[in-house]
XYZ file of C-alpha atoms in Angstrom:
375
model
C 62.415 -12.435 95.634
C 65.327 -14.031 96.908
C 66.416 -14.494 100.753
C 67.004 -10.467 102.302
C 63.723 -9.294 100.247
C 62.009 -6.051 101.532
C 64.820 -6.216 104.527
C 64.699 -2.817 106.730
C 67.800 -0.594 108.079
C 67.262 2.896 109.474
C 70.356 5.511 110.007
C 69.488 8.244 112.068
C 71.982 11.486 112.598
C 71.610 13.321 115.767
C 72.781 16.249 117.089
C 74.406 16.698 120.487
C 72.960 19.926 122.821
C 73.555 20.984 126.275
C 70.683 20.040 128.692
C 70.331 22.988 130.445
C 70.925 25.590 127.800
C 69.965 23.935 124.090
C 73.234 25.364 122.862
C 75.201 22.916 120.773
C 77.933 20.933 121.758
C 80.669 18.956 120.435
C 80.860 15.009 121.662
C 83.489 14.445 124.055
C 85.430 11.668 123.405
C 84.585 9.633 126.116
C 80.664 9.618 124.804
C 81.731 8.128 121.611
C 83.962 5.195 123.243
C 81.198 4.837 125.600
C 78.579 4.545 122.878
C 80.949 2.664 120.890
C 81.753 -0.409 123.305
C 78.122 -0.964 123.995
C 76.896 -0.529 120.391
C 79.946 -1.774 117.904
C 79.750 -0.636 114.870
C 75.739 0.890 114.925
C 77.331 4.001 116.193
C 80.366 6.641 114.310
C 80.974 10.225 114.462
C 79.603 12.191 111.853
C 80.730 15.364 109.851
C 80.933 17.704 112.130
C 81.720 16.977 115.996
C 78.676 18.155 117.409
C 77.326 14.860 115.351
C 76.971 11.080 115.765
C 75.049 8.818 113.990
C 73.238 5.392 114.229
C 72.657 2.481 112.611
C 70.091 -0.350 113.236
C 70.844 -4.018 112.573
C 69.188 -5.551 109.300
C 65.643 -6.290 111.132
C 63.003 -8.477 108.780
C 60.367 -6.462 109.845
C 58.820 -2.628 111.513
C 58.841 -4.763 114.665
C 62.852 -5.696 114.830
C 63.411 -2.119 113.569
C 61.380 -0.335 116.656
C 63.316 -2.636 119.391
C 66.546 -1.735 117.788
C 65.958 2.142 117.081
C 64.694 2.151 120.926
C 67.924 0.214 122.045
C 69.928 2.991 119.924
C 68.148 5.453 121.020
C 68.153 5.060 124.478
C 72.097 3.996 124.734
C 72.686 7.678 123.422
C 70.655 9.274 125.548
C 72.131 7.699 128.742
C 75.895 8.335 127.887
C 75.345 11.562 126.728
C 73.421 12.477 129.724
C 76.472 11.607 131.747
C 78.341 14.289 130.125
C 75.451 16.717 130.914
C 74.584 16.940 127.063
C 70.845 15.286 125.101
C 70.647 13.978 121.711
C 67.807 15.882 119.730
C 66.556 13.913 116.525
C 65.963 16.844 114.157
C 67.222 17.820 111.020
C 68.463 21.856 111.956
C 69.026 23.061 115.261
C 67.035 26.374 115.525
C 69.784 28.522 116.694
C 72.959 27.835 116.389
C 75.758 29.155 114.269
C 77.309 26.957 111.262
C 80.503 28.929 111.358
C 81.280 27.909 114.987
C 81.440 24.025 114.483
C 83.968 22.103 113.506
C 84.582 18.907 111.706
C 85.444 15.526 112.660
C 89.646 14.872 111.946
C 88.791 12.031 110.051
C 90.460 10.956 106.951
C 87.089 10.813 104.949
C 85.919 14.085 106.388
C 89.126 15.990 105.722
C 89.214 14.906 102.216
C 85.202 16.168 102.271
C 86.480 19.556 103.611
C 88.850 19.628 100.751
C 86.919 18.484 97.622
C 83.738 20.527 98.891
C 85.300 23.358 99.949
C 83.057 26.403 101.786
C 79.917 24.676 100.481
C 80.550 21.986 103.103
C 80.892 23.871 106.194
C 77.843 24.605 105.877
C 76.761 21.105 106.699
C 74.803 21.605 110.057
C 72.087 19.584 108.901
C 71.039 16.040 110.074
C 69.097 13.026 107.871
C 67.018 9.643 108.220
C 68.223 6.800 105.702
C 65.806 3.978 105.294
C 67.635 0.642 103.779
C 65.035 -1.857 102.067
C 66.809 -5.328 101.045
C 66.142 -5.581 97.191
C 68.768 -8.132 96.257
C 68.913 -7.964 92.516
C 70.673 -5.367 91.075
C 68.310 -4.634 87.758
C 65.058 -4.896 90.475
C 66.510 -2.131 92.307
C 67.354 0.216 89.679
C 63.837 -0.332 88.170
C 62.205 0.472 91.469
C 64.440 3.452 92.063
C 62.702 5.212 89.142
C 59.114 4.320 90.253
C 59.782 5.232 93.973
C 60.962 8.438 93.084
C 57.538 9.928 92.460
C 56.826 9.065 96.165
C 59.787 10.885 97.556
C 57.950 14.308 97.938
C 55.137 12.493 99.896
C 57.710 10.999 102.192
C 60.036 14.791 102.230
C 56.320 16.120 103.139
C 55.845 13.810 106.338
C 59.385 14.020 107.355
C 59.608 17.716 107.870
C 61.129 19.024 110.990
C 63.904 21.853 109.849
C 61.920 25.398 110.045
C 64.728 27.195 111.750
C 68.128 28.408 110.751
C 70.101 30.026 113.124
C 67.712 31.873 114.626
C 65.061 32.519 112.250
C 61.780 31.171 110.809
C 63.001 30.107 107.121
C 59.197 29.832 106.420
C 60.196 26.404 104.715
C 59.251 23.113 106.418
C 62.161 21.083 105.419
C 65.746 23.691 105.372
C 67.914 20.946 105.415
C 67.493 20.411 101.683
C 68.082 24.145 100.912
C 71.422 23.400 102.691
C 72.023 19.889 100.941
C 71.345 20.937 97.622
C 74.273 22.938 97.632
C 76.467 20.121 97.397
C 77.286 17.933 93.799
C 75.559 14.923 92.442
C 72.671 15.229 94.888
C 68.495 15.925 94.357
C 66.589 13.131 92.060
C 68.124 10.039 90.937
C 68.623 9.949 87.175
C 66.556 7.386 85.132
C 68.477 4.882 83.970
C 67.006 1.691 82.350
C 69.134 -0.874 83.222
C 71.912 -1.902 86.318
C 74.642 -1.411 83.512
C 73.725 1.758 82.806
C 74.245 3.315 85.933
C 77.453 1.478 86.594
C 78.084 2.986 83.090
C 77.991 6.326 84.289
C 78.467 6.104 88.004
C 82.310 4.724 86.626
C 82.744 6.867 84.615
C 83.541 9.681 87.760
C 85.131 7.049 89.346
C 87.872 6.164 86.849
C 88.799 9.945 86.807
C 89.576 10.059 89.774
C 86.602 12.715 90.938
C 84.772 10.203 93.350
C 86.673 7.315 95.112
C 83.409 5.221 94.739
C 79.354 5.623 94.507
C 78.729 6.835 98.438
C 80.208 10.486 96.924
C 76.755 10.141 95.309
C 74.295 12.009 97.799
C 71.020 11.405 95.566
C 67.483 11.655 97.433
C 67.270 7.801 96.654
C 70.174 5.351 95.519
C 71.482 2.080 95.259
C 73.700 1.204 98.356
C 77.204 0.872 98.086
C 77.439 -1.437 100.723
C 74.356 -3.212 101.137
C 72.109 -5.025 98.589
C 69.135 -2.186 99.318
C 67.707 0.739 98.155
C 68.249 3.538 100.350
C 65.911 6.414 100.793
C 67.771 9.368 101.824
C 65.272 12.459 101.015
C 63.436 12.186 104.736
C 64.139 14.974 107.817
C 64.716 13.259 110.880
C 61.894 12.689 112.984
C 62.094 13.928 116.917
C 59.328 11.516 117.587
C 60.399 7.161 117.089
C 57.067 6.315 116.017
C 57.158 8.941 113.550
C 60.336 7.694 112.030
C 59.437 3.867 112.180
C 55.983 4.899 110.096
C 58.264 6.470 107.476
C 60.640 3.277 107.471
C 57.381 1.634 107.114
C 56.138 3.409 104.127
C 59.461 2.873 102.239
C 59.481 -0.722 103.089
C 55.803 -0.850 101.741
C 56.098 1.146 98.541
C 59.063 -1.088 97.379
C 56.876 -4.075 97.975
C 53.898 -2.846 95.932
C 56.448 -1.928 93.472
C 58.101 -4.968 93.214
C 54.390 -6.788 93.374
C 53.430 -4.614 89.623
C 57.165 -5.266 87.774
C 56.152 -9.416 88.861
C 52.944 -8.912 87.022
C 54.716 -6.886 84.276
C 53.124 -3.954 85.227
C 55.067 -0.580 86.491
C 53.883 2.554 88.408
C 54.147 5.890 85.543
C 56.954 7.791 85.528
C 56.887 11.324 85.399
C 59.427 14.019 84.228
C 61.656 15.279 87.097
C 60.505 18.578 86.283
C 57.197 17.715 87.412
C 58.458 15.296 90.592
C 60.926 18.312 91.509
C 58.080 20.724 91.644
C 56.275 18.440 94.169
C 59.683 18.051 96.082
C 59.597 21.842 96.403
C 56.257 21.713 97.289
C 57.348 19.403 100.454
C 60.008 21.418 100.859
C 58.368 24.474 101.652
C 55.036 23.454 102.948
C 55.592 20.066 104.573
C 51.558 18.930 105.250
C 49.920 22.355 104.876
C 49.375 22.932 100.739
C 48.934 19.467 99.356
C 51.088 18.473 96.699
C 50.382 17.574 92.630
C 48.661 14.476 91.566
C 49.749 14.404 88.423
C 47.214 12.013 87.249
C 44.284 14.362 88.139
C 45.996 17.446 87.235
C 45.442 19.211 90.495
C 46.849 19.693 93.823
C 45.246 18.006 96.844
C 45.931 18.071 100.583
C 48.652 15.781 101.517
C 45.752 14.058 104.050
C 44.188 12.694 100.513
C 47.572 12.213 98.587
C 48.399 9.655 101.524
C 44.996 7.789 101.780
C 45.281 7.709 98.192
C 49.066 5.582 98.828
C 47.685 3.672 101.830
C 44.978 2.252 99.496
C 47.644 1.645 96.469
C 50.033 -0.571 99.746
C 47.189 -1.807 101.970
C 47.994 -5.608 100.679
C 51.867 -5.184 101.188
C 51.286 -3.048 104.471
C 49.504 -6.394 105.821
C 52.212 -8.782 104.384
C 54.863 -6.760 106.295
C 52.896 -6.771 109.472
C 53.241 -2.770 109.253
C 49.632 -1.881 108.544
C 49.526 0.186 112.392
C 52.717 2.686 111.448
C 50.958 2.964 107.831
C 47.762 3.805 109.614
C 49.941 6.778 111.677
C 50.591 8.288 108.280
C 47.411 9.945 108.436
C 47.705 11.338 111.954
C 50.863 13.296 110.781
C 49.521 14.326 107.818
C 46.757 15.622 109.667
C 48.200 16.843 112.657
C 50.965 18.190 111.173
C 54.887 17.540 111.467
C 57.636 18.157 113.560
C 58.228 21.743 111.857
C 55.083 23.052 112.793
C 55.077 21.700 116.339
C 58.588 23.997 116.653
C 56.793 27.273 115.177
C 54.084 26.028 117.929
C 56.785 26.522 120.711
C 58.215 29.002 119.554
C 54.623 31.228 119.568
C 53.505 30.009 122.666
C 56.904 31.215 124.375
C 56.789 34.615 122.674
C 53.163 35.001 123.846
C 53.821 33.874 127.176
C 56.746 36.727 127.489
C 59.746 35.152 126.832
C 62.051 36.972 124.377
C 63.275 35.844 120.819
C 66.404 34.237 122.164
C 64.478 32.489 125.359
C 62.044 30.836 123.139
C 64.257 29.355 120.770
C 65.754 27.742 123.391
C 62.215 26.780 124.581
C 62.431 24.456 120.655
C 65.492 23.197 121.604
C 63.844 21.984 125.034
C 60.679 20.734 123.076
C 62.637 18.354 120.762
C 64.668 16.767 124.028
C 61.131 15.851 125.509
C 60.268 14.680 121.647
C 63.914 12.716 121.553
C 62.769 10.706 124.941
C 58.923 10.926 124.021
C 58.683 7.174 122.701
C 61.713 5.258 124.703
């Protein structure tokens, strides 16, 4: 492919707690000029004030993208920490209250607040966004249909929202409970050719409902701003290395991708109906019940579903110099995500005496030591 081919970006979205109590807090304003004059623009406010949000650099390759993340990171951590507060990467904070934050006075969040109404204060949720440089426009609308079979796999690995203020949701992944709510979001349509989806994607923008295609919140979609295909169906992950092998596996399954469509071959698609069910699957089990193979006609444990993938992107996992972070694919799938780690705390604090409201705060103290576990 042409120069910026299989490219990586990761955005991460963070929330902002109080070191010695978990509770969450809004950022000062002094933490986001601080963060801003030694990042530039990787850093912004998000939705809500007890937010912010990173960006790496375009790196070529899993190495660039772990010295960046780390450099993000780690800048974060130390201004926040100057205003007593910790950044924890995780998708839901276990305890705290939707109704008591607030959003960011911001001219594209107030028009959010408007347009979205109550559905949108509900937004305590954070993501990961994976960017991978696909340059041509028809290459990445052809890929987006194939990678969407994989999205459950990756929704599965990512998990790290059990809790919802206060309770055990008995779902691995809450944050897309929460998401789902909003319009134009879940699977990406098929569509069979770049025109098409400018076709329709225009078609909400010329009436005015959508100033342009970032209103569109789909699991996976073409970027607005960048020539990449963005994966936005992942958790964040409290742990780097987690996160990087995620980046990793998107970077690798739009390689093998690309690697069939050059030999005029593609990867099946399958009916959302069917892709959707494994998405719930993820949703509500993360690694623990295995998810469809379609192919076989039978569920198997998500260990097997991703040897199965590291086998089909072993060549491209090589090419990209990622075949390590591939490798740790297994381990989570194995050991189990970030969600289950929480529930983990959360026992061992109950058992050890601590009361309901004590050991939440015990989660909140877990994913800190996560946040800081890999800098």
């Amino acid at each position: 492919m042409a120069q910026g081919a299989f490219t990586l970006g990761i955005e991460e979205e963070y929330l902002l707690v109080d070191r010695e109590t978990g509770d969450l807090r809004e950022a000062p304003e002094g933490l986001m000029e601080a963060c801003a004059a030694e990042l530039k623009g990787q850093v912004s406010p998000e939705f809500l004030q007890c937010q912010i949000e990173i960006g790496t650099r375009v790196c070529r390759d899993i190495s660039g993208a772990r010295d960046d993340l780390r450099r993000l990171r780690t800048t974060v951590s130390a201004h926040a920490a100057a205003h007593g507060l910790s950044p924890i990467a995780v998708s839901c904070h276990p305890f705290a209250d939707w109704k008591d934050q607030h959003h960011t006075d911001r001219d594209r969040y107030n028009r959010l607040a408007e347009d979205l109404g109550g559905v949108v204060r509900r937004m305590l949720i954070c993501g990961m966004h994976v960017h991978v440089g696909l340059p041509d426009d028809e290459t990445r609308i052809d890929l987006m249909g194939q990678l969407s079979y994989f999205l459950p796999h990756m929704l599965a690995l990512s998990a790290s929202s059990p809790f919802w203020q206060g309770q055990d949701t008995r779902l691995a992944s809450y944050r897309l409970t929460v998401f789902d709510n909003l319009p134009r979001t879940g699977l990406p349509p098929l569509f069979t050719s770049w025109a098409e989806y400018q076709r329709t994607t225009e078609t909400l923008i010329e009436l005015g409902l959508i100033e342009d295609t970032t209103k569109i919140w789909w699991d996976l979609r073409p970027s607005h701003r960048f020539p990449t295909l963005e994966t936005r169906i992942c958790d964040v992950s409290p742990r780097m290395e987690d996160a990087l092998s995620l980046a990793a596996l998107a970077q690798c399954l739009a390689r093998f991708l690309h690697r069939l469509r050059q030999k005029n071959q593609r990867w099946r698609i399958y009916d959302r109906f069917l892709v959707n069910e494994n998405r719930w699957r993820a949703q509500r089990y993360g690694t623990a019940e295995g998810l469809i193979d379609f192919g076989a006609r039978a569920i198997i444990p998500l260990t097997q579903a991703v040897e199965d993938i590291r086998e089909l992107i072993a060549e491209d996992a090589a090419a990209l110099g990622c075949e390590a972070e591939i490798a740790r694919l297994s381990h989570i799938a194995e050991t189990g995500t970030s969600a289950a780690r929480q529930r983990a705390v959360y026992a061992d604090a109950l058992d050890a005496g601590q009361d309901h409201a004590s050991a939440m705060r015990a989660v909140v103290h877990h994913l800190v030591e996560e946040y800081h576990l890999d800098l």
